[in-house]
mmCIF file of C-alpha atoms and ligand atoms in Angstrom:
data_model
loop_
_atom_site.group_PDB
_atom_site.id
_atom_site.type_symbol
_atom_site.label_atom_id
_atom_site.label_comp_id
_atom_site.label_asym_id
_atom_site.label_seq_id
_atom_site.Cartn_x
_atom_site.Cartn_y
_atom_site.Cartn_z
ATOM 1 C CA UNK A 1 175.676 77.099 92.465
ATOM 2 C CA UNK A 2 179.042 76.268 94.635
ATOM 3 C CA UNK A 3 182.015 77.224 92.898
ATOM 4 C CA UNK A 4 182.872 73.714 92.853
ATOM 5 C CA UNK A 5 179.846 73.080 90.574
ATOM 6 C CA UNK A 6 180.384 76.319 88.529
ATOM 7 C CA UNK A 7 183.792 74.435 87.713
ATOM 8 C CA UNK A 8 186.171 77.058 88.458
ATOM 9 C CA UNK A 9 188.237 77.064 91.718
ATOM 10 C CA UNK A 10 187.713 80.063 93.721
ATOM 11 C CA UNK A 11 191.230 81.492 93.046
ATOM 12 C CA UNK A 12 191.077 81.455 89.442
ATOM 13 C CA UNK A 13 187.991 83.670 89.315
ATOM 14 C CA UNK A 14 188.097 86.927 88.689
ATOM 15 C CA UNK A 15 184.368 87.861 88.546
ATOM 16 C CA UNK A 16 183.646 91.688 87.205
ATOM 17 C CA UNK A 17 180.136 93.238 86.618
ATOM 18 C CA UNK A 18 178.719 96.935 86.274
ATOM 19 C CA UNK A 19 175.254 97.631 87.013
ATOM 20 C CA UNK A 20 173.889 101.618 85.298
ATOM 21 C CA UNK A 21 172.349 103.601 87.694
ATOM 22 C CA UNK A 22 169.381 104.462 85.940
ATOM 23 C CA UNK A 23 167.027 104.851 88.717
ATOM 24 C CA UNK A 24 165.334 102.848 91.376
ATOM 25 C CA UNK A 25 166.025 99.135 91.582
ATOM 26 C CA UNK A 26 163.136 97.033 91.254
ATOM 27 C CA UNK A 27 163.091 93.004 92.297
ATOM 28 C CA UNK A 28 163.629 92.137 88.687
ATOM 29 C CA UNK A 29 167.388 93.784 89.179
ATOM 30 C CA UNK A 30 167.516 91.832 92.554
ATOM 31 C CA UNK A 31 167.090 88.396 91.748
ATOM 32 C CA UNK A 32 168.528 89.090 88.344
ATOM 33 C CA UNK A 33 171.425 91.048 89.093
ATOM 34 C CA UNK A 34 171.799 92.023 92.946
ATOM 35 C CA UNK A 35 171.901 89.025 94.301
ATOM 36 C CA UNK A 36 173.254 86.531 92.031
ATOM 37 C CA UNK A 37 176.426 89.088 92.659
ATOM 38 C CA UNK A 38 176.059 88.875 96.391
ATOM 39 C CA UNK A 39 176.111 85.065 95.856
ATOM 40 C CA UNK A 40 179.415 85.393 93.717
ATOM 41 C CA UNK A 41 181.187 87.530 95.768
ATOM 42 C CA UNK A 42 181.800 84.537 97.880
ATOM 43 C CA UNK A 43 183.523 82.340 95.031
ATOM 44 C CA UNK A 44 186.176 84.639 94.008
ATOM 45 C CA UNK A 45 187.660 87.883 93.637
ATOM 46 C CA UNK A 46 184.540 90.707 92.604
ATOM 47 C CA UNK A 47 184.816 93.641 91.014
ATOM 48 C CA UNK A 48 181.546 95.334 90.765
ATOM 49 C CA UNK A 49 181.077 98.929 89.769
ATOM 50 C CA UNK A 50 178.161 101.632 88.590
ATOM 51 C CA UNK A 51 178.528 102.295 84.911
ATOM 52 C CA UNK A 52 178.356 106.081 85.393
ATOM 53 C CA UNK A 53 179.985 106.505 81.799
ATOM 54 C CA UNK A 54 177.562 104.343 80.638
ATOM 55 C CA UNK A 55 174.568 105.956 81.286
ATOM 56 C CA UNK A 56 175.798 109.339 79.979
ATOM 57 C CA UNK A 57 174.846 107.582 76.328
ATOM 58 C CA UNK A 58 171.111 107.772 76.716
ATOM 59 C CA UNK A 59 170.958 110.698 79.492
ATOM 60 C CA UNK A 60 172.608 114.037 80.217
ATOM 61 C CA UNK A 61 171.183 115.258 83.270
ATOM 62 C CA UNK A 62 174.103 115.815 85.916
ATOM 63 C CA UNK A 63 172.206 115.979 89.284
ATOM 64 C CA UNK A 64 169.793 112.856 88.079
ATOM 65 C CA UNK A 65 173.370 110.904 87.583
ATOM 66 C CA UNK A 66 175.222 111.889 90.568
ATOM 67 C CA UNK A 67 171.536 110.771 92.984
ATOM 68 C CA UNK A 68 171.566 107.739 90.899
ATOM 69 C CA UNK A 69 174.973 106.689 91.453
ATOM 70 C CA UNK A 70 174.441 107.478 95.094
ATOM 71 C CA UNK A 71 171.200 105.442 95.260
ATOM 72 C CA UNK A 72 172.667 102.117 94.036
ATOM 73 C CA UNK A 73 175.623 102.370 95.402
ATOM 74 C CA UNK A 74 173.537 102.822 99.162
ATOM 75 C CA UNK A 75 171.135 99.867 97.439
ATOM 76 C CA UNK A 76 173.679 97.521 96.718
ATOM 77 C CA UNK A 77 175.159 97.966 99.599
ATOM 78 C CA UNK A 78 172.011 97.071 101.438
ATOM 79 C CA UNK A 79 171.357 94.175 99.500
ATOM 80 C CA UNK A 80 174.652 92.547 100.511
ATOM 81 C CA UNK A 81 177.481 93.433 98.529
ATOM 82 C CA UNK A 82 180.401 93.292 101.164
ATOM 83 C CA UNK A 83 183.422 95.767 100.178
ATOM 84 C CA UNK A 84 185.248 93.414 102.496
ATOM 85 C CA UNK A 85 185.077 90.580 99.549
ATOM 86 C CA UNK A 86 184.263 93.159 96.194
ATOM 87 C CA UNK A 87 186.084 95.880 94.639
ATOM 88 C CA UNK A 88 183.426 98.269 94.812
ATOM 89 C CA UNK A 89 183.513 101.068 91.920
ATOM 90 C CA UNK A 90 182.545 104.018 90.244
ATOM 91 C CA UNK A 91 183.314 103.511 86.527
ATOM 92 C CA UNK A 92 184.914 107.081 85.962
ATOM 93 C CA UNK A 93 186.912 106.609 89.179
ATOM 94 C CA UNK A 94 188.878 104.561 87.276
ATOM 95 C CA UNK A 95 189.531 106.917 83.963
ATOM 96 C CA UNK A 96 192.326 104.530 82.822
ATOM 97 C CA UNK A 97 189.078 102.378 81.550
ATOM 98 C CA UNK A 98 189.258 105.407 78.552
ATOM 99 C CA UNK A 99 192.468 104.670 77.462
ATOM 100 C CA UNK A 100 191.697 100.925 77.121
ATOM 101 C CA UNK A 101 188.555 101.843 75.325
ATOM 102 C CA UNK A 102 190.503 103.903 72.771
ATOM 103 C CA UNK A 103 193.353 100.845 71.780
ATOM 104 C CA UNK A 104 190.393 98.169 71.587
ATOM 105 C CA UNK A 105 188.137 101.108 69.167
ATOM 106 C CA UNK A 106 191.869 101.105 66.857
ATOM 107 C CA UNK A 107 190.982 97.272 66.245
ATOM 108 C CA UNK A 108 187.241 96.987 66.534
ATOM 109 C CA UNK A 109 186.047 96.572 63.151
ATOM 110 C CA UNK A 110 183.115 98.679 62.144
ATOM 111 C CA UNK A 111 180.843 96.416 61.436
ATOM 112 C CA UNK A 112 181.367 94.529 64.658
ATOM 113 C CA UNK A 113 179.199 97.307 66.205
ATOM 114 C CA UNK A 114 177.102 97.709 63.342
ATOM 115 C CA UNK A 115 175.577 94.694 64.336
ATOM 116 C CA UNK A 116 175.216 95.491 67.701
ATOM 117 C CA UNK A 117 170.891 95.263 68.505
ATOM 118 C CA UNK A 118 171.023 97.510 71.824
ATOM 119 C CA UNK A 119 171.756 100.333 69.527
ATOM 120 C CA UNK A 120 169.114 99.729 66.816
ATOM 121 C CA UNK A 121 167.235 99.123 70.156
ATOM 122 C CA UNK A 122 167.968 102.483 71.978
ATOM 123 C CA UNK A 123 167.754 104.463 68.664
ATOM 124 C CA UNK A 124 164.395 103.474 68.200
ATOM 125 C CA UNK A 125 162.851 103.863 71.974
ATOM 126 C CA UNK A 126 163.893 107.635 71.039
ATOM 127 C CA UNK A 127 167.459 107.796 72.329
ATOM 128 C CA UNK A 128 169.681 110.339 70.106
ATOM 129 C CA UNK A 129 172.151 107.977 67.884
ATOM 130 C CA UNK A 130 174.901 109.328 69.613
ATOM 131 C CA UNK A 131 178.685 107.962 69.150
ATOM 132 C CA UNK A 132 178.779 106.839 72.537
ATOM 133 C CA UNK A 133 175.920 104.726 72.217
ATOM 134 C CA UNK A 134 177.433 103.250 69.204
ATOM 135 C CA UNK A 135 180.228 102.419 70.857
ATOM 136 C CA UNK A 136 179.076 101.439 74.245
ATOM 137 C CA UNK A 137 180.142 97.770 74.240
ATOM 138 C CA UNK A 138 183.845 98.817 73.135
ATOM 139 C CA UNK A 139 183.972 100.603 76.592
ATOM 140 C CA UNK A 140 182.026 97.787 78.063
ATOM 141 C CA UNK A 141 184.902 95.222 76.522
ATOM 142 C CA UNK A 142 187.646 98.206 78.399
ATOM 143 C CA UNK A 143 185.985 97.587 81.744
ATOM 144 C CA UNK A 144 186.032 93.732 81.334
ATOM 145 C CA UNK A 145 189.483 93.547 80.089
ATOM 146 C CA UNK A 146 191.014 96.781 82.290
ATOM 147 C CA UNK A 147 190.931 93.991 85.016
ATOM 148 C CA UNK A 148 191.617 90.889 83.770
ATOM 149 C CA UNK A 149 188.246 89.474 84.730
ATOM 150 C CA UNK A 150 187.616 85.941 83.476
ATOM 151 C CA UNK A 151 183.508 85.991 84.544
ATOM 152 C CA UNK A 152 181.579 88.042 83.874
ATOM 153 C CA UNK A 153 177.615 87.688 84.905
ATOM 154 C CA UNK A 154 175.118 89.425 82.733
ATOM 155 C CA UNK A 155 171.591 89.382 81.605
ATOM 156 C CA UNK A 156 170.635 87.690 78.157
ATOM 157 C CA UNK A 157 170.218 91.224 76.874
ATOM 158 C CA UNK A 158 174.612 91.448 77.865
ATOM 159 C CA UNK A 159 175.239 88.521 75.687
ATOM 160 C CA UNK A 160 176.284 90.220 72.754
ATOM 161 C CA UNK A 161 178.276 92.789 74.376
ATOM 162 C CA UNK A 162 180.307 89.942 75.932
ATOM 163 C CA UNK A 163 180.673 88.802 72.311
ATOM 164 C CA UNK A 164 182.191 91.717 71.190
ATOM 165 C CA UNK A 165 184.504 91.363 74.415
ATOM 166 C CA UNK A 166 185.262 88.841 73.693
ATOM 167 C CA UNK A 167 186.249 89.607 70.123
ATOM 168 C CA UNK A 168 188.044 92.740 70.838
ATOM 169 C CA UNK A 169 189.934 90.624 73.299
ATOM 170 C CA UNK A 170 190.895 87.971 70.552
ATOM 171 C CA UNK A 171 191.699 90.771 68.286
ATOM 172 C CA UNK A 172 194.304 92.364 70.194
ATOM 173 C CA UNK A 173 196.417 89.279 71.233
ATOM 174 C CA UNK A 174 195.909 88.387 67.325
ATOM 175 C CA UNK A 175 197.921 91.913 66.838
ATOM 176 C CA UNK A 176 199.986 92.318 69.862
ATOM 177 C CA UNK A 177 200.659 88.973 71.306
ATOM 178 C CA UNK A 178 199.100 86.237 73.335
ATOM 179 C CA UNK A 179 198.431 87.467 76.612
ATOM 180 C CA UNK A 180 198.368 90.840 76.194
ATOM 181 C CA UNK A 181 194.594 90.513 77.365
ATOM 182 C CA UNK A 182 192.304 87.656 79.230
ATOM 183 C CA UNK A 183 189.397 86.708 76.874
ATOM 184 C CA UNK A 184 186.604 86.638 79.656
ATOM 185 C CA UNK A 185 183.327 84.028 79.765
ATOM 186 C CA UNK A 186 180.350 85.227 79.931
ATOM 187 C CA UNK A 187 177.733 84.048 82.862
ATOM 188 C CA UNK A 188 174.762 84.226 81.383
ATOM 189 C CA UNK A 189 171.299 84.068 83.513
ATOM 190 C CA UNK A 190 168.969 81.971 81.812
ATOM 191 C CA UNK A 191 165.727 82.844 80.916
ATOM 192 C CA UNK A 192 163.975 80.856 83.726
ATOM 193 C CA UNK A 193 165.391 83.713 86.088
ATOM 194 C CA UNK A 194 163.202 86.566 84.456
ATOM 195 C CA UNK A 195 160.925 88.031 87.453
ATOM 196 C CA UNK A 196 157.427 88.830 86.133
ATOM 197 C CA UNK A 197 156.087 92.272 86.197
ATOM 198 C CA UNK A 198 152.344 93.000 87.898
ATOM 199 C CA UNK A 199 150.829 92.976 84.309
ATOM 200 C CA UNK A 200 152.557 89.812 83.424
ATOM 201 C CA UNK A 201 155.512 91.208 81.419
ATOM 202 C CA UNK A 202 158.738 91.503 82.108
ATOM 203 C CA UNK A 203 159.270 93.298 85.073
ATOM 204 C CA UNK A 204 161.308 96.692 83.598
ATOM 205 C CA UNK A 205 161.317 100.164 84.251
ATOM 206 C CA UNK A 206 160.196 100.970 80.825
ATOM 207 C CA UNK A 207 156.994 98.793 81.214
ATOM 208 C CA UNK A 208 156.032 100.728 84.688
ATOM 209 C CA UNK A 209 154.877 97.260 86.070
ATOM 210 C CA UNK A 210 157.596 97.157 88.997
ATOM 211 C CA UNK A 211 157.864 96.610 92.157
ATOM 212 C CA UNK A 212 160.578 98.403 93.602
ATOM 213 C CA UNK A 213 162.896 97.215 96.501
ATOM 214 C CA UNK A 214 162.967 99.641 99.069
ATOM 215 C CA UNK A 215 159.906 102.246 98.923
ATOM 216 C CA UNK A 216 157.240 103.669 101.414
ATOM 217 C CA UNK A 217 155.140 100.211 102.726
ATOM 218 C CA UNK A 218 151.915 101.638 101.718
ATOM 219 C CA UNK A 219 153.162 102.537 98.426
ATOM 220 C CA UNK A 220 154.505 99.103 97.647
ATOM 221 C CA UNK A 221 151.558 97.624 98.856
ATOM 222 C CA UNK A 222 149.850 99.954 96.578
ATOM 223 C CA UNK A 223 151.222 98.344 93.701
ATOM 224 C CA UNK A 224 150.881 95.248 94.410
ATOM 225 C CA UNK A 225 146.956 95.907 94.746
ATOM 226 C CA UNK A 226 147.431 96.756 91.209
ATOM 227 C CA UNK A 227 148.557 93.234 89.782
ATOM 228 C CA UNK A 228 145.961 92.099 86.599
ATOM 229 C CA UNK A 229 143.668 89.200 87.836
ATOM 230 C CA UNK A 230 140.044 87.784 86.565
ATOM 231 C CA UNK A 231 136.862 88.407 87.654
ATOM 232 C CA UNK A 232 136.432 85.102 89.111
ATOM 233 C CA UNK A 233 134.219 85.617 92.064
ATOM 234 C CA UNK A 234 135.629 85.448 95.594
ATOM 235 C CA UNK A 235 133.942 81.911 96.148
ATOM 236 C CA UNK A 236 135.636 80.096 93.356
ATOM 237 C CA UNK A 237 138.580 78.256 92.292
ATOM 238 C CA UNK A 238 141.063 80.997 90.958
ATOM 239 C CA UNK A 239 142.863 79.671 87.835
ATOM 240 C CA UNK A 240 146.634 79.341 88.996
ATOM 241 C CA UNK A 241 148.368 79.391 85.491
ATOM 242 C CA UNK A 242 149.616 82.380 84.602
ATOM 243 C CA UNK A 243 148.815 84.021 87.640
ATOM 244 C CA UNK A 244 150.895 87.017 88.395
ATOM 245 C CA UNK A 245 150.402 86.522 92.200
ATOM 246 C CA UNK A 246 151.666 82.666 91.995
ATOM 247 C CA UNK A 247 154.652 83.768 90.042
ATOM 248 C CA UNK A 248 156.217 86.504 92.326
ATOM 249 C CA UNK A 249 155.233 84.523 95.583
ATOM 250 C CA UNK A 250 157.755 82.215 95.331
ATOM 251 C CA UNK A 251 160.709 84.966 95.485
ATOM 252 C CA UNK A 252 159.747 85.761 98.770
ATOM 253 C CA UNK A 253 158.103 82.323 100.465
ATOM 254 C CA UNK A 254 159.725 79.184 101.103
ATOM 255 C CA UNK A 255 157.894 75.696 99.409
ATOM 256 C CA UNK A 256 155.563 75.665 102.465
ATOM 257 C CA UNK A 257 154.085 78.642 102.526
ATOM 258 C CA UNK A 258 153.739 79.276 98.513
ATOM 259 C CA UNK A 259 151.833 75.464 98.848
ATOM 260 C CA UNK A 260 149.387 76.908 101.274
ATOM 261 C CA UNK A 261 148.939 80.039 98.614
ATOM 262 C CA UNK A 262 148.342 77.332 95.726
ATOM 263 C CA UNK A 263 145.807 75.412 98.081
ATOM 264 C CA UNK A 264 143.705 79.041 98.986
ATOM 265 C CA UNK A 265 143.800 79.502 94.993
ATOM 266 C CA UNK A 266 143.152 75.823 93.978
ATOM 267 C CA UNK A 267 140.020 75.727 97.083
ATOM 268 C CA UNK A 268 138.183 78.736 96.510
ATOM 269 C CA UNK A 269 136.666 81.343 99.240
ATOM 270 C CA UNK A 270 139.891 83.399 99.182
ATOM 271 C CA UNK A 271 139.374 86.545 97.266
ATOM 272 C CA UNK A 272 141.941 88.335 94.828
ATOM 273 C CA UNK A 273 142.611 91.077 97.473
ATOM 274 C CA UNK A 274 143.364 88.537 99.928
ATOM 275 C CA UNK A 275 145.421 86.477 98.229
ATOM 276 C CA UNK A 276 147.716 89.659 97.236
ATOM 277 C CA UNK A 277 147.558 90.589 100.532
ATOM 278 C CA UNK A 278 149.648 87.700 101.357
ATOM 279 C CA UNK A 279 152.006 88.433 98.577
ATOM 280 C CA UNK A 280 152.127 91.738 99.831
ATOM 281 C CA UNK A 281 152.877 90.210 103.285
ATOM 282 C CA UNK A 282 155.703 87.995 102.453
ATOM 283 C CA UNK A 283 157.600 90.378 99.806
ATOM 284 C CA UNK A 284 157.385 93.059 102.533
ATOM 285 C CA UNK A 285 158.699 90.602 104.943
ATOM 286 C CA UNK A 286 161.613 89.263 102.546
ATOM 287 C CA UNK A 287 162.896 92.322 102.451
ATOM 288 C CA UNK A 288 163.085 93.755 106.115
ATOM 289 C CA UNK A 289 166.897 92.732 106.267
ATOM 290 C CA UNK A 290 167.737 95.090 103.461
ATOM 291 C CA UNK A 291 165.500 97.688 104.837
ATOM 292 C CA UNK A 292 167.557 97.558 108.110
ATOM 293 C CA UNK A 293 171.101 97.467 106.815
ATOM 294 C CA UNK A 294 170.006 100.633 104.280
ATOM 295 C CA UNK A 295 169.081 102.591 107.834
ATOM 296 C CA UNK A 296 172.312 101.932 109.261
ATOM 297 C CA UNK A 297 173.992 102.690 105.855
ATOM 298 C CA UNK A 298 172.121 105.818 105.466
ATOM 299 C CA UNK A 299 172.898 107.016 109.425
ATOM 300 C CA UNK A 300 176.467 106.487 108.766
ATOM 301 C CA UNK A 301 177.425 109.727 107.187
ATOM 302 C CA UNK A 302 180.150 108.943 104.694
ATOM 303 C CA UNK A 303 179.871 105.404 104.503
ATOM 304 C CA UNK A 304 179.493 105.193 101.117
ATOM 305 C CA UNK A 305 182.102 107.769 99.843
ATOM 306 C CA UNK A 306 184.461 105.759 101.789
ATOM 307 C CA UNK A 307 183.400 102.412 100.422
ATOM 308 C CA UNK A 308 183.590 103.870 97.023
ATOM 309 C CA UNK A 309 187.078 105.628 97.259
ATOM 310 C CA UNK A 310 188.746 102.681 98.850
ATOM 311 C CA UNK A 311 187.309 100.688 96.275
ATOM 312 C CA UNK A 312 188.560 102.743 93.320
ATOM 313 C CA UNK A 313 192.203 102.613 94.783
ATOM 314 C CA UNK A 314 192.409 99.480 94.562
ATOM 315 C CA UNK A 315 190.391 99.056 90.715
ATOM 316 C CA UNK A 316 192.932 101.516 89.721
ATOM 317 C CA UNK A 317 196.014 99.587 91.299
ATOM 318 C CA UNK A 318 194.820 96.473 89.267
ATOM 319 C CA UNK A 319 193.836 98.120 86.498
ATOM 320 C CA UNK A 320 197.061 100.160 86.046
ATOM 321 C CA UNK A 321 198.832 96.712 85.909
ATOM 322 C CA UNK A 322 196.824 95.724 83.116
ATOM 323 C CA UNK A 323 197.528 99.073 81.087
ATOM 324 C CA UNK A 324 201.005 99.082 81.552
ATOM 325 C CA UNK A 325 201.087 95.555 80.600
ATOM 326 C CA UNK A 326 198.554 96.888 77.398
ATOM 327 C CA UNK A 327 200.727 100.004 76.635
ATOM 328 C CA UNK A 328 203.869 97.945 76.105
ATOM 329 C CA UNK A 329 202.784 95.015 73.738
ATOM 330 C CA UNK A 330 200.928 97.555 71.349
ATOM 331 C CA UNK A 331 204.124 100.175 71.507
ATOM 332 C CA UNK A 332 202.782 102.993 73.775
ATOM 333 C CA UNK A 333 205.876 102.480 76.250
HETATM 334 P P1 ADP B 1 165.147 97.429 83.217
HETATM 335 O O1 ADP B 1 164.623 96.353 82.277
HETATM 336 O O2 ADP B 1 164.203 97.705 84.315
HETATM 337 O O3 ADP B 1 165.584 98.668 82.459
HETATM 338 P P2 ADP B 1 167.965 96.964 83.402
HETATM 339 O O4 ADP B 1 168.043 96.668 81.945
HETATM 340 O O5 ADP B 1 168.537 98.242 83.911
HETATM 341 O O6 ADP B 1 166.434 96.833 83.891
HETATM 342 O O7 ADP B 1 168.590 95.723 84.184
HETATM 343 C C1 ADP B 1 169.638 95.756 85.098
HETATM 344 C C2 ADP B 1 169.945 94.316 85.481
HETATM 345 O O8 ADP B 1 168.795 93.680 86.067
HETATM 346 C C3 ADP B 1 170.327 93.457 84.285
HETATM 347 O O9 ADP B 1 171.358 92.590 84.689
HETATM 348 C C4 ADP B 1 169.080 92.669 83.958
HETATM 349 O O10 ADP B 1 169.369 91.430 83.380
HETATM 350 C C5 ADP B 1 168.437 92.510 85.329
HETATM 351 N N1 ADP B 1 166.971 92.483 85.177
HETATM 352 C C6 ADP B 1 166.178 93.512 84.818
HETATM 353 N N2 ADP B 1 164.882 93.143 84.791
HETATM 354 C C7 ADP B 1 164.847 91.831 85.118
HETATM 355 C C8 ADP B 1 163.797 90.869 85.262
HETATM 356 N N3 ADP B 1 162.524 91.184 85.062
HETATM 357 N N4 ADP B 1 164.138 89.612 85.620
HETATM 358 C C9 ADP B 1 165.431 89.281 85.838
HETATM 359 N N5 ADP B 1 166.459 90.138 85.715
HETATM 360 C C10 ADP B 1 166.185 91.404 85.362
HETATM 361 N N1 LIG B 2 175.900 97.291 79.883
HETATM 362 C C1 LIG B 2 175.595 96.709 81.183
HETATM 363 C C2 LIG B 2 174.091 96.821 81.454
HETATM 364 O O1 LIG B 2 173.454 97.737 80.959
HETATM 365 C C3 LIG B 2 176.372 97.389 82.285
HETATM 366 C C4 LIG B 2 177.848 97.205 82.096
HETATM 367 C C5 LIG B 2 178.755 98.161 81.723
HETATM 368 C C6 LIG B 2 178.561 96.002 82.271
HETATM 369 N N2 LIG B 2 180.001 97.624 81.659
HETATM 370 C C7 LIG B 2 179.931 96.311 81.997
HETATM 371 C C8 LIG B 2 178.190 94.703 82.642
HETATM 372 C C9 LIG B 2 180.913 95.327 82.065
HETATM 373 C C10 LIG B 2 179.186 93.723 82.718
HETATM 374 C C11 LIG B 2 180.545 94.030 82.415
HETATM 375 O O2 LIG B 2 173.551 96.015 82.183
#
């Protein structure tokens, strides 16, 4: 997508996403999230940050945060995100994002988070009904509207959080004034970008059927030994619908190649452990770039503290704007 297509000139966006840092990334987060931000960097001012507050609603475990936030911030990194182009953020480096939370809570009506499904969701996978899971998406709306983002790219399971964003954001310039806030647009990934996992789900961490981006080599190839096929002998045609090898393989080959996989599939004499071998091959391959800029990332001892503080001086210059501008139209100064 050019920006040009996307319909918005490059200086009019204002593109803003968070990512939680809830463990290792896996290449579901990549080609759903990672690099669809990489991409959008390009077309406009970025603001991306790790939703440390975030992910103190569903865990409370201090050193497992702190090597989390560390991990995708060194991950993203690899994967592309240039601090050159992006504001590059901690969430709670920018504890103005409270404040905002707390005006948009005086006018969120209850049942605007009643209906909320992540909740219901996350209350019954086990997670204690706490009040900051309840109101997660009225901090999420703060840290849209804290920076006067007009895109914002999520997931399909996002959309209703960037309903209630967009509420909240209606809401207040109903009570304080046009322009007090930007009512952002959601990007929305469609469905057709969900990355399969090796037993033909979803690819998500609470499956256990990812494959992770950066990882030991045997290890990965481990896994991806341990995609679900048929018994179809070694000699025969293998079936190519539904085929978990046939749906990753295109992530990571170009049209050529993934035609010469269909043709061993469609011809027969190829067994399974071959053919994931040259899965194996190419997503191993795709991702030696990565691998490399990670190394140099990780030798460069405070690299990533710097790339986060710089980036948090200048979320907090923008976003102290917007408060200002906030704190005035509803009375606070
Ligand atoms: P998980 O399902 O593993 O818990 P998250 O919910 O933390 O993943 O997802 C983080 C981001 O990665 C979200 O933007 C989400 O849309 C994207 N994502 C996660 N899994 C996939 C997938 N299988 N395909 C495409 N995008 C995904
Ligand atoms: N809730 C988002 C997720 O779990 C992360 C997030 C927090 C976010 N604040 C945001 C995404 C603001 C976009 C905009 O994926």
């Amino acid at each position: 997508m050019t920006a040009r297509a996307s319909g918005f000139h490059p200086a009019a966006m204002r593109i803003l996403t968070g990512l939680q840092p809830s463990g290792k990334l896996h290449i579901g987060n990549y080609f759903g999230a990672i690099e669809p931000a990489v991409r959008l960097q390009e077309m406009g001012e970025a603001f991306y940050f790790i939703a440390d507050y975030h992910a103190m609603t569903s865990s409370h475990d201090p050193a497992a945060l702190r090597d989390n936030v560390r991990e995708l911030a060194v991950d993203f990194l690899a994967c592309g995100l240039d601090p050159a182009r992006a504001v590059f953020f901690r969430q709670s480096a920018v504890p103005e994002v409270n404040e905002l939370a707390w005006i948009l809570s005086t006018v969120c009506p209850m049942g605007l988070l009643n209906k909320c499904h992540s909740f219901k969701d996350k209350t019954a996978q086990g997670i204690s009904p706490n009040h900051g899971l309840f109101a997660y998406p009225v901090l999420m709306a703060a840290d849209i509207l804290l920076y006067d983002a007009n895109q914002v790219p999520v997931g399909k399971d996002q959309k209703q959080h960037l309903e209630v964003a967009r509420d909240l954001a209606v809401k207040l310039n109903e009570t304080y004034g046009e322009g007090t806030v930007i009512v952002p647009e959601p990007i929305i990934r469609d469905d057709t970008a969900v990355v399969t996992g090796l037993d033909g789900r979803k690819m998500s961490k609470s499956y256990s059927n990812t494959l992770p981006i950066f990882g030991e080599e045997k290890e990965l190839r481990k896994l991806v030994m341990r995609i679900k096929t048929d018994s179809t002998p070694v000699e025969e045609p293998k079936p190519t619908d539904n085929s978990v090898i046939l749906a990753l393989h295109p992530l990571f080959a170009n049209e050529s190649q993934h035609a010469s996989l269909v043709h061993a599939f469609r011809q027969g004499g190829t067994g399974y452990g071959d053919l994931k071998k040259q899965l194996a091959d190419a997503y191993w391959d795709f991702f030696a770039p990565m691998r490399r800029r990670r190394e140099e990332i990780l030798a460069d001892r405070g690299y990533v503290e710097r790339v986060l503080a710089e980036g948090a001086t200048r979320a907090r210059a923008e976003a102290a704007k917007v408060l200002d501008r906030v704190r005035r139209a509803v009375g606070l100064a």
